[in-house]
XYZ file of C-alpha atoms in Angstrom:
566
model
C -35.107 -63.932 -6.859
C -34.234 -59.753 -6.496
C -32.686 -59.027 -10.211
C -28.873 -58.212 -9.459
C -28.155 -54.665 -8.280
C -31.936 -54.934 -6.219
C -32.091 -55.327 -1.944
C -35.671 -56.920 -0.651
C -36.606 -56.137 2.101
C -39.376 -59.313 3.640
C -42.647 -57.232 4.150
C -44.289 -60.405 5.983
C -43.963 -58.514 9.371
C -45.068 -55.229 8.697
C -48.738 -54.052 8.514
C -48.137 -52.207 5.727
C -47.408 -54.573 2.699
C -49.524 -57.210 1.537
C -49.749 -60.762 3.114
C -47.238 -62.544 2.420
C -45.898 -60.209 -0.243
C -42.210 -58.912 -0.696
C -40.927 -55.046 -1.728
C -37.766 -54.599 -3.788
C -35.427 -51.500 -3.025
C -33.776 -50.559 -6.016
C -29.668 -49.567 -5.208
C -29.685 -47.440 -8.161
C -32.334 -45.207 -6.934
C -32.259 -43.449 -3.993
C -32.579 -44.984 -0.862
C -36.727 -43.925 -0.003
C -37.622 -44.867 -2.951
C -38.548 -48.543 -1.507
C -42.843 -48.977 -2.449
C -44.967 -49.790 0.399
C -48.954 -50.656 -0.144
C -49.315 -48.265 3.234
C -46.407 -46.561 4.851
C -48.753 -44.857 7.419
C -49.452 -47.856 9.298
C -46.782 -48.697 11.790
C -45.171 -52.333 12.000
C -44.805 -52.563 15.522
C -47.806 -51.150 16.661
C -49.920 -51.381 13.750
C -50.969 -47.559 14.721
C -51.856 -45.118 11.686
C -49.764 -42.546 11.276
C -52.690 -39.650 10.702
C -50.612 -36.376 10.578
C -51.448 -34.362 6.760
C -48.527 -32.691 5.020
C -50.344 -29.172 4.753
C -47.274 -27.101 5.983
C -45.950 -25.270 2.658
C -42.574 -24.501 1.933
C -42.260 -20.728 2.770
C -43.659 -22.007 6.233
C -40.778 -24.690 7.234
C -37.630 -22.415 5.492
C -38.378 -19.457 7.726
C -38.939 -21.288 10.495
C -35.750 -22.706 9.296
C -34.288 -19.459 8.670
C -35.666 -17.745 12.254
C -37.914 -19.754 13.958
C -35.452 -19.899 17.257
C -33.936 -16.850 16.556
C -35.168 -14.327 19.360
C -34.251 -13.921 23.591
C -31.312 -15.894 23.856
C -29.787 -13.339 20.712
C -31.357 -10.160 21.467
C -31.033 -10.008 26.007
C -29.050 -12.907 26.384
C -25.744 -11.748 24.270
C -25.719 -9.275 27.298
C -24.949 -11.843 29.808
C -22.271 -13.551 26.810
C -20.640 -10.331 26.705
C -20.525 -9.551 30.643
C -18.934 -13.509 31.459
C -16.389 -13.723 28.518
C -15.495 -10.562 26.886
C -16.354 -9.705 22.920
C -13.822 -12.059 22.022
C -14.544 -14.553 24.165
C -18.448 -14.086 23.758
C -17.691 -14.368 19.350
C -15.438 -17.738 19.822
C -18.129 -18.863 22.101
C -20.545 -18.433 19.644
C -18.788 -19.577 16.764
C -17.838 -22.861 18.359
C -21.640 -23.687 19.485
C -22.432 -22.608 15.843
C -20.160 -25.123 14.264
C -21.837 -27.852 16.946
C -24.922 -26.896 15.512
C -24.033 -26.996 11.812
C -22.460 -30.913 12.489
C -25.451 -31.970 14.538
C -28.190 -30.428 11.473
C -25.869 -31.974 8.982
C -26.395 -35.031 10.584
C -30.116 -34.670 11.225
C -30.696 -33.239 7.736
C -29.174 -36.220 6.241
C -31.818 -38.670 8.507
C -34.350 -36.631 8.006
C -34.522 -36.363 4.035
C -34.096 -40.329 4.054
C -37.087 -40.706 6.586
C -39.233 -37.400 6.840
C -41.624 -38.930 9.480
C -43.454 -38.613 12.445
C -41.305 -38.205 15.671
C -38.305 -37.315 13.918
C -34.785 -37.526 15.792
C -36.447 -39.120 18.724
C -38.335 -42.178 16.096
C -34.464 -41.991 14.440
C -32.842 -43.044 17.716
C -35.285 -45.435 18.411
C -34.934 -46.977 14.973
C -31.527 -46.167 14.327
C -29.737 -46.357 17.926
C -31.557 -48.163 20.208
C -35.347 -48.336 21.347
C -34.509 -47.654 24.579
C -32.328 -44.682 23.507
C -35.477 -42.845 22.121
C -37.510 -43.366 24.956
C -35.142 -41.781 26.928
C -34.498 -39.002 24.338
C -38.199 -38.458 23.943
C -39.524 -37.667 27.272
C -36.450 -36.057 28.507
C -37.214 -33.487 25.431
C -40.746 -33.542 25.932
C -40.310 -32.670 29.845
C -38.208 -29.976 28.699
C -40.302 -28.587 26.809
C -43.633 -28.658 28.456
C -41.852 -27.064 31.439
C -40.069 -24.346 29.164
C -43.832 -23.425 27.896
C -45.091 -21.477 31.117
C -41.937 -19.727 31.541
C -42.385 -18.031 27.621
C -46.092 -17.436 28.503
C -44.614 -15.769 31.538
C -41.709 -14.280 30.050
C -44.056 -12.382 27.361
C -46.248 -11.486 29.974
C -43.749 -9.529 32.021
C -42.470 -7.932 28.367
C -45.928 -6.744 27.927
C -45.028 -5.329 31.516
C -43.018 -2.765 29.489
C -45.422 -0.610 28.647
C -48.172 -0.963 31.648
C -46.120 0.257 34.664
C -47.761 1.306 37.744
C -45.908 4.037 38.712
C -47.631 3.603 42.309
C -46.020 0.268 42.816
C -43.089 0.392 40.025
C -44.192 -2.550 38.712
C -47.453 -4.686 36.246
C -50.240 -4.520 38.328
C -51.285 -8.467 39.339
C -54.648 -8.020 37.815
C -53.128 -7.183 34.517
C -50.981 -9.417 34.559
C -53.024 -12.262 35.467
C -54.980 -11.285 31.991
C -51.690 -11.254 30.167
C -51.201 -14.370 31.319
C -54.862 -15.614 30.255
C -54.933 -14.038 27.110
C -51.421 -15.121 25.735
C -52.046 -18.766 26.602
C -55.321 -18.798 25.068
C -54.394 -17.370 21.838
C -51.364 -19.615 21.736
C -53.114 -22.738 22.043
C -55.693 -21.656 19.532
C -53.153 -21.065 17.071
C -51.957 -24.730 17.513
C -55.686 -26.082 17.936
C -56.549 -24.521 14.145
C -53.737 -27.185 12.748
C -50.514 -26.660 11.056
C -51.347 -25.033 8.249
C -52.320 -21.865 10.896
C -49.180 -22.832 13.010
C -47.111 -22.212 9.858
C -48.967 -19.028 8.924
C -48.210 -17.882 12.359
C -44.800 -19.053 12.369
C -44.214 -17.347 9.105
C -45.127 -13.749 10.274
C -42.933 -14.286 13.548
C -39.853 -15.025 11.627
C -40.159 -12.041 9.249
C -40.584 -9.889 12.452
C -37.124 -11.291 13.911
C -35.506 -10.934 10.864
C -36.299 -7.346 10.496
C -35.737 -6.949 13.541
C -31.937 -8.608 14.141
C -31.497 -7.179 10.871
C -32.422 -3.614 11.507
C -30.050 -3.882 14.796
C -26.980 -5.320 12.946
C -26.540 -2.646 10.847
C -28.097 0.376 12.919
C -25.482 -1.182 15.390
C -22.606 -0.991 12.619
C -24.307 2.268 11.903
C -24.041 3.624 15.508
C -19.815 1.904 15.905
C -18.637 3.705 12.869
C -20.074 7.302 14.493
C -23.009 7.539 12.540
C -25.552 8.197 15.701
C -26.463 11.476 16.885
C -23.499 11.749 19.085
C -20.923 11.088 16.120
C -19.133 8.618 18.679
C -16.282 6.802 16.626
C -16.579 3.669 18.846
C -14.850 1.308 16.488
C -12.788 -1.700 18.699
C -12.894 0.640 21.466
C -13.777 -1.877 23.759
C -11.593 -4.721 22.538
C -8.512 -2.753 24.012
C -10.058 -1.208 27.173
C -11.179 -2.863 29.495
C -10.104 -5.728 27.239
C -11.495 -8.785 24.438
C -11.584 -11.075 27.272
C -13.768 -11.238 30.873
C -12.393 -13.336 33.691
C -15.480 -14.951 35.395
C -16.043 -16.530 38.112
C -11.875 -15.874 39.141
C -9.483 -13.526 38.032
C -6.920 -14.138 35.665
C -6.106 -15.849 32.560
C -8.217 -19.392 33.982
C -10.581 -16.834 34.768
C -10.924 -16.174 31.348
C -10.874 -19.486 30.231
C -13.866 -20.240 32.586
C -15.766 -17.235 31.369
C -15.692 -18.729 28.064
C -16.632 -22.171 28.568
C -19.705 -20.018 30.883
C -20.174 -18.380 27.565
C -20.876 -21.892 25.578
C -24.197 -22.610 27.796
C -25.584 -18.934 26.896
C -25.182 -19.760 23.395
C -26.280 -22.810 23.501
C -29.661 -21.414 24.883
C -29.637 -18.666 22.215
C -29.481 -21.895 19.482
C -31.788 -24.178 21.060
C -34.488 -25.651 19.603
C -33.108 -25.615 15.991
C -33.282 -29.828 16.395
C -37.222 -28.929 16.724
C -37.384 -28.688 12.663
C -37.276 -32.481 12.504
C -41.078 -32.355 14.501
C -42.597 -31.147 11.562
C -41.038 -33.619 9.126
C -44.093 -35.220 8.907
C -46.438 -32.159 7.900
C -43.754 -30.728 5.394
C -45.365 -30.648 1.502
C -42.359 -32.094 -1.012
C -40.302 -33.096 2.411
C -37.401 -34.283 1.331
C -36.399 -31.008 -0.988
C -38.251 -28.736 1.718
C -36.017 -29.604 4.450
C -32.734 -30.227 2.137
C -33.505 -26.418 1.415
C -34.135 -25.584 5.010
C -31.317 -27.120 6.470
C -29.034 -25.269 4.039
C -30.112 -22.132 5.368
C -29.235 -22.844 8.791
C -25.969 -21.939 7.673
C -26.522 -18.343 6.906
C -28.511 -17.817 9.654
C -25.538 -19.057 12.707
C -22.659 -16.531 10.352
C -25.333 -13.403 9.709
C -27.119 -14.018 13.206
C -25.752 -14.978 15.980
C -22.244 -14.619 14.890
C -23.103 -11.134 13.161
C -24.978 -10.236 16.106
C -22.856 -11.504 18.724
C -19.589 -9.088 17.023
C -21.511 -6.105 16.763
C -22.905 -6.479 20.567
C -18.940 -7.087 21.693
C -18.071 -3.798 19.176
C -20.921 -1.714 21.018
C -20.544 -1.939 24.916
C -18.070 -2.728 27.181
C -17.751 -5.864 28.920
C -17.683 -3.931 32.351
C -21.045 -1.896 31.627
C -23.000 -1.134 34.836
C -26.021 -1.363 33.300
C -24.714 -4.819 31.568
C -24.084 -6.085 35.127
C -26.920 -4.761 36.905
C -29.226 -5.814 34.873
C -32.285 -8.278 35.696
C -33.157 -9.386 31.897
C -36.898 -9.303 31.880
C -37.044 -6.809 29.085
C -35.904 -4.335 26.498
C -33.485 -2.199 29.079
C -31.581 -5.399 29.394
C -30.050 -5.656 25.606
C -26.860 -4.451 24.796
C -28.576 -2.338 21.799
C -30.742 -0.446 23.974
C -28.088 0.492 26.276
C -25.720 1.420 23.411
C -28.580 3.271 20.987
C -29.728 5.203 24.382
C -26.086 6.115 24.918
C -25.678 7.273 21.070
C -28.431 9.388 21.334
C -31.441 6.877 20.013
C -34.671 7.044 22.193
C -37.424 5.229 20.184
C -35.446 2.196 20.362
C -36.642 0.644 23.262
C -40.219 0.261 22.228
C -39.053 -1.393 19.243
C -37.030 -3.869 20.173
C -39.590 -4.877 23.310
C -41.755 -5.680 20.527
C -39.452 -7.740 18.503
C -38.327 -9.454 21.954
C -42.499 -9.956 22.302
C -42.894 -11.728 19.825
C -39.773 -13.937 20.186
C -40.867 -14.718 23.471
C -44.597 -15.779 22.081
C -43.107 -17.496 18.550
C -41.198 -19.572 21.189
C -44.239 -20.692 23.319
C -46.044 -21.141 20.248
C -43.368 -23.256 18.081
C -42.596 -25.238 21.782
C -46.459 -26.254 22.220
C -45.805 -27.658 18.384
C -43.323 -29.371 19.193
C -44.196 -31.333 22.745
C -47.856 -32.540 21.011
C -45.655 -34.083 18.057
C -42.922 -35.513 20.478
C -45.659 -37.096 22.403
C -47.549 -38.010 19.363
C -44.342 -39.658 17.889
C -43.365 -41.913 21.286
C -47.129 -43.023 21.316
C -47.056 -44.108 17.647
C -43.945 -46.188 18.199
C -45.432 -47.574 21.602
C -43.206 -45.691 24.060
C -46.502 -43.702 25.290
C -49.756 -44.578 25.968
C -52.000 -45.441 22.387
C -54.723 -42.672 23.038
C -51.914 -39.622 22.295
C -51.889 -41.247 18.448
C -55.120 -40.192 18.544
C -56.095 -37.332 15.240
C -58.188 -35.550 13.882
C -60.150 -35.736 10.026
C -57.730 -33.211 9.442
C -54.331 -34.776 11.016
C -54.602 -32.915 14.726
C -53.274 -35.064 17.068
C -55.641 -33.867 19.182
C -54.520 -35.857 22.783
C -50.949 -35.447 22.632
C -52.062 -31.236 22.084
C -54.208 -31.105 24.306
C -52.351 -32.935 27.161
C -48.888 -30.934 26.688
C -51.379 -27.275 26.446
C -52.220 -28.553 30.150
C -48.674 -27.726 31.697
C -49.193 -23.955 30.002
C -51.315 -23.644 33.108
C -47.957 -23.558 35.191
C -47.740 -20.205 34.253
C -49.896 -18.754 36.887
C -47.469 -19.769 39.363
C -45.580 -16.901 38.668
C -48.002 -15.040 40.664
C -46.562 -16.547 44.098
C -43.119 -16.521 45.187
C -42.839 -19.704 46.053
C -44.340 -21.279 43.374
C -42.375 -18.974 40.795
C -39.037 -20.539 42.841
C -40.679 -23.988 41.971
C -41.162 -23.083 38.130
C -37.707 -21.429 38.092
C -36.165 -24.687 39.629
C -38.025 -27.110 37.091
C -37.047 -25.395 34.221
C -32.991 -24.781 35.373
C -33.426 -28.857 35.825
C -33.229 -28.356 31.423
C -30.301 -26.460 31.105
C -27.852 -29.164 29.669
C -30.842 -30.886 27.928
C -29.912 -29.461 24.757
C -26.788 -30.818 24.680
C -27.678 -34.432 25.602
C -30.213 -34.005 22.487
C -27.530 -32.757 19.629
C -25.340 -35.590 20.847
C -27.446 -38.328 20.804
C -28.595 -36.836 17.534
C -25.226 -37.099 16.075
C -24.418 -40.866 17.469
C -28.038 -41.816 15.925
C -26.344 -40.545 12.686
C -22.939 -42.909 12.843
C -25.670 -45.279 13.852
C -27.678 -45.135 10.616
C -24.718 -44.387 8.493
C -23.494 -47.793 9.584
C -27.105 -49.168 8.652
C -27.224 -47.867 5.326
C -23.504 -49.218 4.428
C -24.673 -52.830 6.250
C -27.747 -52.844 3.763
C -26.020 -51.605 0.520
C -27.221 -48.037 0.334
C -24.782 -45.698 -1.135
C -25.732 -42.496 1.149
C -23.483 -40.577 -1.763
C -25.942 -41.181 -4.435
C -28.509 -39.417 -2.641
C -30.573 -36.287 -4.724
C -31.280 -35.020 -1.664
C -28.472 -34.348 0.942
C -25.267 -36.070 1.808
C -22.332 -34.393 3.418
C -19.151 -35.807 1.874
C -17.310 -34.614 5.074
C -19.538 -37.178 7.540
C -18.876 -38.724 9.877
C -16.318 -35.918 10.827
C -18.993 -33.044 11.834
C -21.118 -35.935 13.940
C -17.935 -36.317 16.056
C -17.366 -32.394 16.291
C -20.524 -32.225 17.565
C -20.461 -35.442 19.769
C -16.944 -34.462 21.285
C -17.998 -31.006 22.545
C -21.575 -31.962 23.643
C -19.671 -34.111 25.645
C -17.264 -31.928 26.955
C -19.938 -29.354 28.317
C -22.324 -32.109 29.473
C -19.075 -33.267 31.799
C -17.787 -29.449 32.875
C -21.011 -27.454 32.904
C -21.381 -27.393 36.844
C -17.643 -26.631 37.518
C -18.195 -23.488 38.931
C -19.206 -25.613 42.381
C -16.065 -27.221 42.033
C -13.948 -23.988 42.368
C -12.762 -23.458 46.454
C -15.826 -21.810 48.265
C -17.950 -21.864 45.897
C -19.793 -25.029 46.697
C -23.820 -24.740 46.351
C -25.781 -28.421 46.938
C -28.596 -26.791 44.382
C -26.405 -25.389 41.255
C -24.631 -29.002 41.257
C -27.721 -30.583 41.480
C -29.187 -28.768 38.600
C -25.993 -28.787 35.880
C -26.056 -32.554 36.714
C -29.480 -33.822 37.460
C -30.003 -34.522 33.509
C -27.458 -37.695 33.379
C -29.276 -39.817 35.818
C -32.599 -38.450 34.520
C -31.636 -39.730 31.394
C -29.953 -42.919 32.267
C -32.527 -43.877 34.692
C -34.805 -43.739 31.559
C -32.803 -45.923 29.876
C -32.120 -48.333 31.911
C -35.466 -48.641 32.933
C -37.047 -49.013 29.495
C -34.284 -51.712 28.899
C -35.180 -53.671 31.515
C -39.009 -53.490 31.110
C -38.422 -54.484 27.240
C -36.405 -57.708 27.641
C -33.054 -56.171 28.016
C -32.314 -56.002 23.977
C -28.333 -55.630 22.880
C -27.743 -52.517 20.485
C -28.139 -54.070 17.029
C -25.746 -54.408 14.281
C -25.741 -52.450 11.146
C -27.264 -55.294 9.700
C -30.098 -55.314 11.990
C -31.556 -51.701 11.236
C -34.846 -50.742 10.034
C -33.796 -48.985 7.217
C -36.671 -49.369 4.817
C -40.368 -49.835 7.137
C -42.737 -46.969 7.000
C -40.364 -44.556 5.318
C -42.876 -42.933 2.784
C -41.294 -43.120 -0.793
C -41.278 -40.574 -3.784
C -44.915 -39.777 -4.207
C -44.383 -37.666 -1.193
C -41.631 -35.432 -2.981
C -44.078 -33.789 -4.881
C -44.572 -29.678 -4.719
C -48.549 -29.118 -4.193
C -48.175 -25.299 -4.297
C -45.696 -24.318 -7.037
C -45.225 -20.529 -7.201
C -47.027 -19.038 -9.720
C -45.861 -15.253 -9.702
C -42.309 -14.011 -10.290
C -42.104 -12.692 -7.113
C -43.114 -16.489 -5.572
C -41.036 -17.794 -8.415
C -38.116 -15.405 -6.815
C -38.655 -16.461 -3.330
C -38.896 -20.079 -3.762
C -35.449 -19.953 -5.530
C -33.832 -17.897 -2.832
C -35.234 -19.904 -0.126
């Protein structure tokens, strides 16, 4: 008999406890505290779990902190600005940032209770349904294998900035053919030298962006108040004329209203891939305080980022800008910095900020390789992928699931031909409302588990880690508007003469992606029923304190400084 106060848990299924043996999870304690003999071998497939925790802490908080952080803020606000207005553009991008602080509340919460491999997409599995995380899984891991080329591309043409042929007005093929080559190489080196080098190079990246969005904010704030060379008082200028609002695509006030729900999808993009932190659960040192501390700082990067950013943009062109309108996005010339610093007088700024956009574009072709290998790696461990992508490495490399997803970075060279580069283009618009299908199910996975723990007695309050006292109320925030958009992104077809077979088949093509998934996994599995709260996993394979332990304490002041500020 459990003393009073004690759950067991009956280890005579799993691989991972001794025959015939039982493990006692203590209420009192917090919830991963439960022992296992072996926590690395899974129960279902009996599959070791071979990924090392060799990422350190400074890697995963400004990854945290910046890792996403890059096109979407500095080109894209452009676009935000041009279809809703500076007002419209800042509500826009403080509603998608309140989206995202619900869904990483929720994921935060999961992910310091179970830091392991696979992360939201082994949660939903676990937590929502199996046939729920197959689904999730390789509609992310589609999305982002065919997102990779188009970064590799993306830097390419950025590159483009500075090799012009005047003769032709544009990057010569051969060069950038060897652009091409030489970014894709060094990318999938970076990821083939492990995590610890993945971190490194993650690290560098975000300090780069942060400078970088930093140095804009206030040279920006700088430039409004009339401090440029032109002494321009620009102030709110542009808030009264031509107005905080943009109609797009019709006139008038539903005009407006459709510009910013347009608007939502842009940011969106510019947040995307913040859900990608839970990939690296698994190869975080100290997990469960790492990411408690990382998902904290989420919060101060949505208000000083993107909603800092997004205000200053709206302060420092109008909405109506030719060169706003006309322009193509591939590079520097498209921000709304570089048009306003050029206009105040500030030449050198181009240069700088096609750098910073550089390596954005790379950190996010970099981080997205990542993050595909451990998707794959995490549906194969689970049995939702074929057993030879759990393959890894002495050194925790899961060297299949890498080197399969690196494959589709050859996609890139289709951007030599038109055609084909109308074939990438297509595949990747066919991920446009991905994201929002992935914070949503995140956030049901969470009522899911929360219903678990209450089912098996664990008192999600007592945590030392993270608990939201607020929950389940951001999850629903979250789940309501992911909804919403998921419904209404392709309305624009929907408005009289403005019907296109192609745009509605890419806003909507997602759903029955996804539910075809589903559905089909279900059926192939023996049709299982959702399970009860009762009937959760809450306790198998969930790796218990000696995993909380710091392997590289700070030694210096400076580190000592750091580690408390991050």
């Amino acid at each position: 008999m459990a003393a009073e106060g004690e759950k067991t848990y009956d280890a005579a299924d799993t691989a991972s406890a001794e025959k015939g043996g039982r493990v006692t999870y203590t209420a009192d304690d917090d919830a991963q505290s439960a022992s296992f003999i072996d926590v690395k071998v899974d129960v279902h497939t009996k599959l070791v779990d071979g990924v090392q925790r060799k990422m350190q802490q400074r890697h995963i908080q400004m990854i945290a902190l910046a890792g996403t952080l890059g096109t979407g803020l500095f080109l894209g606000s452009g676009k935000a600005i041009v279809h809703a207005g500076p007002a419209g553009a800042l509500i826009a991008y403080c509603l998608v940032g309140s989206v995202v602080w619900g869904m990483i509340q929720s994921l935060a919460e999961m992910m310091c209770y179970a830091p392991i491999s696979g992360g939201y997409i082994h949660y939903a599995e676990r937590w929502l349904h199996p046939s729920a995380g197959f689904a999730l899984g390789w509609m992310q891991w589609y999305s982002g294998v065919i997102s990779l080329p188009t970064e590799i591309v993306s830097a390419s043409i950025i590159i483009g900035f500075w090799d012009i042929d005047p003769a032709i007005n544009d990057i010569p093929r051969s060069h950038l053919i060897a652009y091409i080559t030489a970014l894709s190489i060094l990318c999938s080196l970076i990821n083939y030298f492990g995590v610890r080098w993945f971190g490194e190079a993650e690290f560098v990246f975000a300090i780069i962006k942060i400078l970088l969005i930093l140095g804009l904010i206030i040279a920006g704030l700088v430039v409004d108040l009339g401090g440029g060379p032109n002494h321009d008082r620009i102030g709110f200028r542009y808030w009264k004329d031509p107005g905080a609002f943009a109609a797009y695509p019709v006139d008038g006030s539903v005009g407006k209203f459709t510009g910013w729900f347009t608007t939502l999808l842009q940011a969106a993009f510019s947040f995307g891939g913040v859900e990608s932190l839970a990939m690296a659960c698994a190869e975080v040192e100290n997990p469960r305080r790492n990411i408690r501390k990382a998902a904290r700082l989420l919060f101060y990067r949505i208000l000083f980022f993107y909603v800092a950013g997004i205000l200053i943009v709206g302060m420092l062109v109008p909405y109506n800008d030719s060169l706003l309108l006309n322009s193509t996005g591939d590079g520097a010339a498209a921000s709304p910095f570089v048009i306003a610093f050029n206009r105040a007088g500030i030449k050198a700024l181009p240069s700088i900020i096609n750098a910073g956009v550089l390596s954005s574009a790379f950190s996010a072709a970099d981080s997205g390789l990542y993050s595909t290998s451990r998707m794959l790696y995490g549906l194969a461990l689970r049995g939702q992928a074929p057993r030879i992508f759990a393959k890894t490495l002495k050194n925790g490399l899961p060297i299949v699931a890498l080197s399969f997803s690196t494959l589709f970075i050859t996609l890139s060279y289709m951007s030599l031909s038109d055609g084909a580069q109308t074939v990438l283009n297509w595949l990747s618009n066919l991920t446009s409302i991905a994201t929002f299908i992935c914070w949503g199910t995140i956030c049901v996975t969470f009522i899911r588990f929360k219903a678990g723990c209450e089912a098996h007695g664990i008192v999600r309050k007592e945590s030392k880690y993270f608990y939201n006292r607020y929950q389940p109320f951001p999850a629903y925030w979250a789940i309501f508007w992911c909804f919403v958009v998921v419904l209404f992104n392709g309305y624009q077809v929907f408005i009289k003469g403005m019907w296109d077979t192609s745009d509605f088949f890419i806003a909507y093509i997602n759903i029955p992606i996804v539910i075809v998934l589903f559905v089909g996994h279900w059926l192939f599995t023996g049709r299982q029923p959702f399970p009860k709260g009762s009937e959760l996993d809450m306790y198998s394979n969930i790796p218990g304190p000696e995993v909380d332990v710091d392997l590289h304490p700070p030694t210096t002041k400076i580190g000592k400084f750091f580690s408390w500020l991050l």
